[in-house]
mmCIF file of C-alpha atoms in Angstrom:
data_model
loop_
_atom_site.group_PDB
_atom_site.id
_atom_site.type_symbol
_atom_site.label_atom_id
_atom_site.label_comp_id
_atom_site.label_asym_id
_atom_site.label_seq_id
_atom_site.Cartn_x
_atom_site.Cartn_y
_atom_site.Cartn_z
ATOM 1 C CA GLU Z 689 0.000 0.000 0.000
ATOM 2 C CA ALA Z 690 1.360 3.399 -0.976
ATOM 3 C CA GLY Z 691 2.084 5.839 1.812
ATOM 4 C CA VAL Z 692 1.438 9.563 1.907
ATOM 5 C CA VAL Z 693 3.006 11.149 -1.158
ATOM 6 C CA GLN Z 694 4.264 14.716 -1.161
ATOM 7 C CA SER Z 695 5.836 16.862 -3.829
ATOM 8 C CA PRO Z 696 8.139 18.549 -4.377
ATOM 9 C CA ARG Z 697 10.670 17.172 -1.874
ATOM 10 C CA TYR Z 698 12.749 20.325 -2.088
ATOM 11 C CA LYS Z 699 11.983 23.840 -3.236
ATOM 12 C CA ILE Z 700 14.213 26.906 -3.279
ATOM 13 C CA ILE Z 701 12.631 30.247 -4.083
ATOM 14 C CA GLU Z 702 13.318 33.915 -3.586
ATOM 15 C CA LYS Z 703 11.261 35.883 -1.094
ATOM 16 C CA LYS Z 704 7.991 37.298 -2.353
ATOM 17 C CA GLN Z 705 7.618 34.435 -4.826
ATOM 18 C CA PRO Z 706 4.690 31.992 -4.591
ATOM 19 C CA VAL Z 707 5.094 28.298 -3.845
ATOM 20 C CA ALA Z 708 2.745 25.327 -3.730
ATOM 21 C CA PHE Z 709 2.993 21.905 -2.146
ATOM 22 C CA TRP Z 710 0.941 18.870 -3.075
ATOM 23 C CA CYS Z 711 -0.099 15.904 -0.971
ATOM 24 C CA ASN Z 712 -1.835 12.643 -1.788
ATOM 25 C CA PRO Z 713 -2.949 10.801 1.352
ATOM 26 C CA ILE Z 714 -3.243 7.084 1.933
ATOM 27 C CA SER Z 715 -6.257 5.684 0.106
ATOM 28 C CA GLY Z 716 -9.309 5.637 2.324
ATOM 29 C CA HIS Z 717 -7.975 8.134 4.853
ATOM 30 C CA ASN Z 718 -10.590 10.828 5.310
ATOM 31 C CA THR Z 719 -8.521 13.099 7.545
ATOM 32 C CA LEU Z 720 -5.639 15.086 6.098
ATOM 33 C CA TYR Z 721 -3.248 17.362 7.951
ATOM 34 C CA TRP Z 722 -0.632 19.922 6.995
ATOM 35 C CA TYR Z 723 2.088 20.460 9.584
ATOM 36 C CA LEU Z 724 4.950 22.949 9.707
ATOM 37 C CA GLN Z 725 8.252 21.752 11.133
ATOM 38 C CA ASN Z 726 10.953 24.286 11.882
ATOM 39 C CA LEU Z 727 14.522 23.134 12.379
ATOM 40 C CA GLY Z 728 14.980 21.458 15.735
ATOM 41 C CA GLN Z 729 11.285 21.590 16.572
ATOM 42 C CA GLY Z 730 8.345 19.258 16.555
ATOM 43 C CA PRO Z 731 5.605 19.504 13.930
ATOM 44 C CA GLU Z 732 2.969 22.194 14.418
ATOM 45 C CA LEU Z 733 -0.473 21.877 12.898
ATOM 46 C CA LEU Z 734 -1.403 24.328 10.159
ATOM 47 C CA ILE Z 735 -4.703 22.871 9.003
ATOM 48 C CA ARG Z 736 -6.778 19.715 9.355
ATOM 49 C CA TYR Z 737 -9.354 18.459 6.849
ATOM 50 C CA GLU Z 738 -12.177 16.008 7.384
ATOM 51 C CA ASN Z 739 -12.931 14.983 3.817
ATOM 52 C CA GLU Z 740 -13.119 18.312 1.949
ATOM 53 C CA GLU Z 741 -13.961 20.431 4.992
ATOM 54 C CA ALA Z 742 -11.276 22.384 6.826
ATOM 55 C CA VAL Z 743 -12.250 21.695 10.448
ATOM 56 C CA ASP Z 744 -9.244 23.319 12.127
ATOM 57 C CA ASP Z 745 -7.348 26.124 10.396
ATOM 58 C CA SER Z 746 -6.780 28.277 13.451
ATOM 59 C CA GLN Z 747 -2.990 28.082 13.094
ATOM 60 C CA LEU Z 748 -2.890 28.847 9.370
ATOM 61 C CA PRO Z 749 -1.550 32.372 8.625
ATOM 62 C CA LYS Z 750 -4.373 33.257 6.312
ATOM 63 C CA ASP Z 751 -2.820 36.445 4.998
ATOM 64 C CA ARG Z 752 -0.327 34.440 2.953
ATOM 65 C CA PHE Z 753 -1.180 30.762 3.346
ATOM 66 C CA SER Z 754 -4.049 28.937 1.700
ATOM 67 C CA ALA Z 755 -4.998 25.295 1.354
ATOM 68 C CA GLU Z 756 -7.575 23.298 -0.492
ATOM 69 C CA ARG Z 757 -8.837 19.739 -0.684
ATOM 70 C CA LEU Z 758 -11.513 20.086 -3.323
ATOM 71 C CA LYS Z 759 -12.527 16.453 -3.843
ATOM 72 C CA GLY Z 760 -11.671 15.213 -0.378
ATOM 73 C CA VAL Z 761 -8.601 13.321 -1.555
ATOM 74 C CA ASP Z 762 -5.401 15.156 -2.455
ATOM 75 C CA SER Z 763 -4.578 18.587 -1.132
ATOM 76 C CA THR Z 764 -2.527 21.648 -2.014
ATOM 77 C CA LEU Z 765 -0.883 24.109 0.369
ATOM 78 C CA LYS Z 766 0.097 27.470 -1.084
ATOM 79 C CA ILE Z 767 2.191 30.347 0.205
ATOM 80 C CA GLN Z 768 1.982 33.704 -1.522
ATOM 81 C CA PRO Z 769 4.131 35.668 -1.109
ATOM 82 C CA ALA Z 770 6.800 33.655 0.669
ATOM 83 C CA GLU Z 771 8.897 35.257 3.392
ATOM 84 C CA LEU Z 772 12.326 34.329 4.720
ATOM 85 C CA GLY Z 773 10.757 32.935 7.893
ATOM 86 C CA ASP Z 774 8.726 30.429 5.904
ATOM 87 C CA SER Z 775 11.833 28.298 5.356
ATOM 88 C CA ALA Z 776 10.906 24.988 6.974
ATOM 89 C CA VAL Z 777 9.674 21.484 6.236
ATOM 90 C CA TYR Z 778 6.006 21.185 5.360
ATOM 91 C CA LEU Z 779 4.650 17.793 6.353
ATOM 92 C CA CYS Z 780 1.435 16.230 5.157
ATOM 93 C CA ALA Z 781 -0.205 13.443 7.138
ATOM 94 C CA SER Z 782 -3.379 11.409 6.921
ATOM 95 C CA SER Z 783 -5.407 9.167 9.192
ATOM 96 C CA GLN Z 784 -8.509 7.010 9.110
ATOM 97 C CA THR Z 785 -9.974 8.883 12.027
ATOM 98 C CA SER Z 786 -9.105 12.156 13.691
ATOM 99 C CA SER Z 787 -9.850 10.844 17.148
ATOM 100 C CA PHE Z 788 -6.746 8.936 18.157
ATOM 101 C CA GLY Z 789 -3.688 10.689 16.790
ATOM 102 C CA GLU Z 790 -2.369 7.776 14.733
ATOM 103 C CA LEU Z 791 -1.057 9.765 11.822
ATOM 104 C CA PHE Z 792 0.848 8.604 8.765
ATOM 105 C CA PHE Z 793 3.268 11.245 7.543
ATOM 106 C CA GLY Z 794 4.741 11.904 4.146
ATOM 107 C CA GLU Z 795 8.452 12.600 3.675
ATOM 108 C CA GLY Z 796 7.859 16.347 3.729
ATOM 109 C CA SER Z 797 8.598 19.251 1.419
ATOM 110 C CA ARG Z 798 11.630 21.274 2.432
ATOM 111 C CA LEU Z 799 11.273 24.948 1.544
ATOM 112 C CA THR Z 800 14.184 27.361 1.436
ATOM 113 C CA VAL Z 801 13.362 31.030 0.926
ATOM 114 C CA LEU Z 802 16.311 33.208 -0.116
ATOM 115 C CA GLY B 813 2.948 27.041 20.483
ATOM 116 C CA GLN B 814 4.283 23.821 21.953
ATOM 117 C CA GLN B 815 2.645 22.607 25.146
ATOM 118 C CA LEU B 816 4.732 19.485 25.720
ATOM 119 C CA ASN B 817 8.188 19.461 27.278
ATOM 120 C CA GLN B 818 10.484 16.615 26.356
ATOM 121 C CA SER B 819 13.655 15.695 28.143
ATOM 122 C CA PRO B 820 16.396 15.267 27.582
ATOM 123 C CA GLN B 821 16.746 17.330 24.410
ATOM 124 C CA SER B 822 19.600 15.103 23.282
ATOM 125 C CA MET B 823 21.292 11.896 24.356
ATOM 126 C CA PHE B 824 24.645 10.390 23.474
ATOM 127 C CA ILE B 825 24.928 6.734 24.449
ATOM 128 C CA GLN B 826 26.900 3.614 23.703
ATOM 129 C CA GLU B 827 25.401 0.839 21.640
ATOM 130 C CA GLY B 828 23.704 -1.689 23.894
ATOM 131 C CA GLU B 829 22.716 0.800 26.571
ATOM 132 C CA ASP B 830 19.140 1.368 27.660
ATOM 133 C CA VAL B 831 17.494 4.724 26.950
ATOM 134 C CA SER B 832 14.842 6.626 28.878
ATOM 135 C CA MET B 833 13.101 9.812 27.849
ATOM 136 C CA ASN B 834 9.980 11.558 29.036
ATOM 137 C CA CYS B 835 7.393 14.106 28.130
ATOM 138 C CA THR B 836 5.442 16.357 30.483
ATOM 139 C CA SER B 837 2.607 18.811 30.128
ATOM 140 C CA SER B 838 0.652 21.236 32.267
ATOM 141 C CA SER B 839 -2.513 20.000 30.547
ATOM 142 C CA ILE B 840 -4.294 16.665 30.660
ATOM 143 C CA PHE B 841 -4.211 14.557 27.518
ATOM 144 C CA ASN B 842 -6.390 11.576 26.695
ATOM 145 C CA THR B 843 -4.013 9.998 24.214
ATOM 146 C CA TRP B 844 -0.229 9.888 24.233
ATOM 147 C CA LEU B 845 1.820 8.812 21.257
ATOM 148 C CA TRP B 846 5.503 8.396 20.476
ATOM 149 C CA TYR B 847 6.902 9.004 16.999
ATOM 150 C CA LYS B 848 10.412 8.600 15.553
ATOM 151 C CA GLN B 849 11.808 10.744 12.761
ATOM 152 C CA ASP B 850 14.827 9.822 10.679
ATOM 153 C CA PRO B 851 16.726 12.516 8.724
ATOM 154 C CA GLY B 852 14.843 13.610 5.623
ATOM 155 C CA GLU B 853 11.779 11.579 6.532
ATOM 156 C CA GLY B 854 8.444 12.198 8.167
ATOM 157 C CA PRO B 855 7.703 10.981 11.707
ATOM 158 C CA VAL B 856 6.660 7.341 12.082
ATOM 159 C CA LEU B 857 4.361 6.149 14.855
ATOM 160 C CA LEU B 858 6.028 3.841 17.376
ATOM 161 C CA ILE B 859 3.529 3.429 20.203
ATOM 162 C CA ALA B 860 0.068 4.782 21.043
ATOM 163 C CA LEU B 861 -1.336 4.914 24.592
ATOM 164 C CA TYR B 862 -5.019 5.434 25.323
ATOM 165 C CA LYS B 863 -5.508 4.864 29.044
ATOM 166 C CA ALA B 864 -3.950 6.440 32.133
ATOM 167 C CA GLY B 865 -1.457 4.040 33.668
ATOM 168 C CA GLU B 866 -1.222 1.969 30.484
ATOM 169 C CA LEU B 867 2.119 0.296 29.768
ATOM 170 C CA THR B 868 2.653 -0.800 26.165
ATOM 171 C CA SER B 869 5.586 -2.487 24.455
ATOM 172 C CA ASN B 870 6.658 -2.670 20.829
ATOM 173 C CA GLY B 871 9.732 -4.883 20.573
ATOM 174 C CA ARG B 872 12.527 -3.199 22.534
ATOM 175 C CA LEU B 873 10.385 -0.108 23.104
ATOM 176 C CA THR B 874 8.176 0.368 26.132
ATOM 177 C CA ALA B 875 6.008 3.403 26.783
ATOM 178 C CA GLN B 876 3.793 4.387 29.678
ATOM 179 C CA PHE B 877 0.842 6.753 29.970
ATOM 180 C CA GLY B 878 1.302 8.620 33.232
ATOM 181 C CA ILE B 879 -1.379 8.170 35.871
ATOM 182 C CA THR B 880 -1.905 11.948 36.100
ATOM 183 C CA ARG B 881 -2.467 12.068 32.309
ATOM 184 C CA LYS B 882 0.124 14.858 32.184
ATOM 185 C CA ASP B 883 3.159 12.795 31.285
ATOM 186 C CA SER B 884 4.476 9.848 29.349
ATOM 187 C CA PHE B 885 7.718 7.883 29.252
ATOM 188 C CA LEU B 886 9.540 5.965 26.535
ATOM 189 C CA ASN B 887 12.219 3.397 27.197
ATOM 190 C CA ILE B 888 14.419 1.663 24.640
ATOM 191 C CA SER B 889 16.301 -1.406 25.768
ATOM 192 C CA ALA B 890 19.624 -2.614 24.356
ATOM 193 C CA SER B 891 19.996 0.218 21.837
ATOM 194 C CA ILE B 892 21.229 -0.527 18.320
ATOM 195 C CA PRO B 893 22.525 1.841 15.616
ATOM 196 C CA SER B 894 19.177 2.037 13.811
ATOM 197 C CA ASP B 895 17.631 3.575 16.949
ATOM 198 C CA VAL B 896 19.398 6.823 16.043
ATOM 199 C CA GLY B 897 16.958 9.603 15.264
ATOM 200 C CA ILE B 898 14.633 12.119 16.866
ATOM 201 C CA TYR B 899 11.875 10.887 19.137
ATOM 202 C CA PHE B 900 8.733 12.993 19.524
ATOM 203 C CA CYS B 901 6.004 12.636 22.050
ATOM 204 C CA ALA B 902 2.547 13.807 21.062
ATOM 205 C CA GLY B 903 -0.619 14.302 23.031
ATOM 206 C CA GLN B 904 -4.214 14.620 21.993
ATOM 207 C CA LYS B 905 -7.139 16.015 23.916
ATOM 208 C CA ILE B 906 -10.666 14.887 23.203
ATOM 209 C CA GLN B 907 -12.343 17.915 24.689
ATOM 210 C CA GLY B 908 -12.407 20.901 22.395
ATOM 211 C CA ALA B 909 -10.300 20.857 19.244
ATOM 212 C CA GLN B 910 -8.944 17.418 18.471
ATOM 213 C CA LYS B 911 -5.466 18.717 17.862
ATOM 214 C CA LEU B 912 -2.362 16.560 18.162
ATOM 215 C CA VAL B 913 0.379 18.517 19.942
ATOM 216 C CA PHE B 914 4.026 17.519 19.561
ATOM 217 C CA GLY B 915 6.975 17.962 21.876
ATOM 218 C CA GLN B 916 10.221 19.462 20.636
ATOM 219 C CA GLY B 917 11.918 16.088 20.346
ATOM 220 C CA THR B 918 14.752 14.095 21.908
ATOM 221 C CA ARG B 919 17.702 13.519 19.587
ATOM 222 C CA LEU B 920 19.336 10.139 20.154
ATOM 223 C CA THR B 921 22.909 9.518 19.028
ATOM 224 C CA ILE B 922 24.563 6.125 19.477
ATOM 225 C CA ASN B 923 28.289 5.505 19.559
ATOM 226 C CA PRO B 924 29.118 2.061 18.201
#
């Protein structure tokens, strides 16, 4: 069974440019998460989807970040415009249920903003 | 921000030694989980704990859900080189937002 697939693995952009990350969760997993992981830190939740509905986006900086999961399967996270402080790893995860914390993570997309 | 405090932040041990790390919080959690992250990879679930006082093993790993619901412990017995990595605790509350909160990690380095 395929795991959570993310792309791109690495992205280097200049500040003020836009960037987008894509995630395909494990088949059958209704819950999808985007996490931000800064160097030396644990993951921090940006947004959680139950099917196509964003049920927790309280930590998403909505002035520059947006996300969508139109058909309740794959998802896109966008940053526009990117800032130097956005350099981090963006992790996507999925689960069969949001109740118990058993998440399956992708390999992450490492963003470097110059 | 982070609500979970992990200690130690890093460990340097000899192969074959046992390892202990813990995670504490000022809040009560109903689920505690331990994840391991290798360089360039996403975290992988090691052990999940659902009941206060629960002790669960997964091979050489043993984790406990603290009786106060505010802490958890992870032990690794007879460490081997592939145990190297960063270990994260995570807690989830049922009341309110079902958000999984991660600690800042314990980095384990093993000298062969």
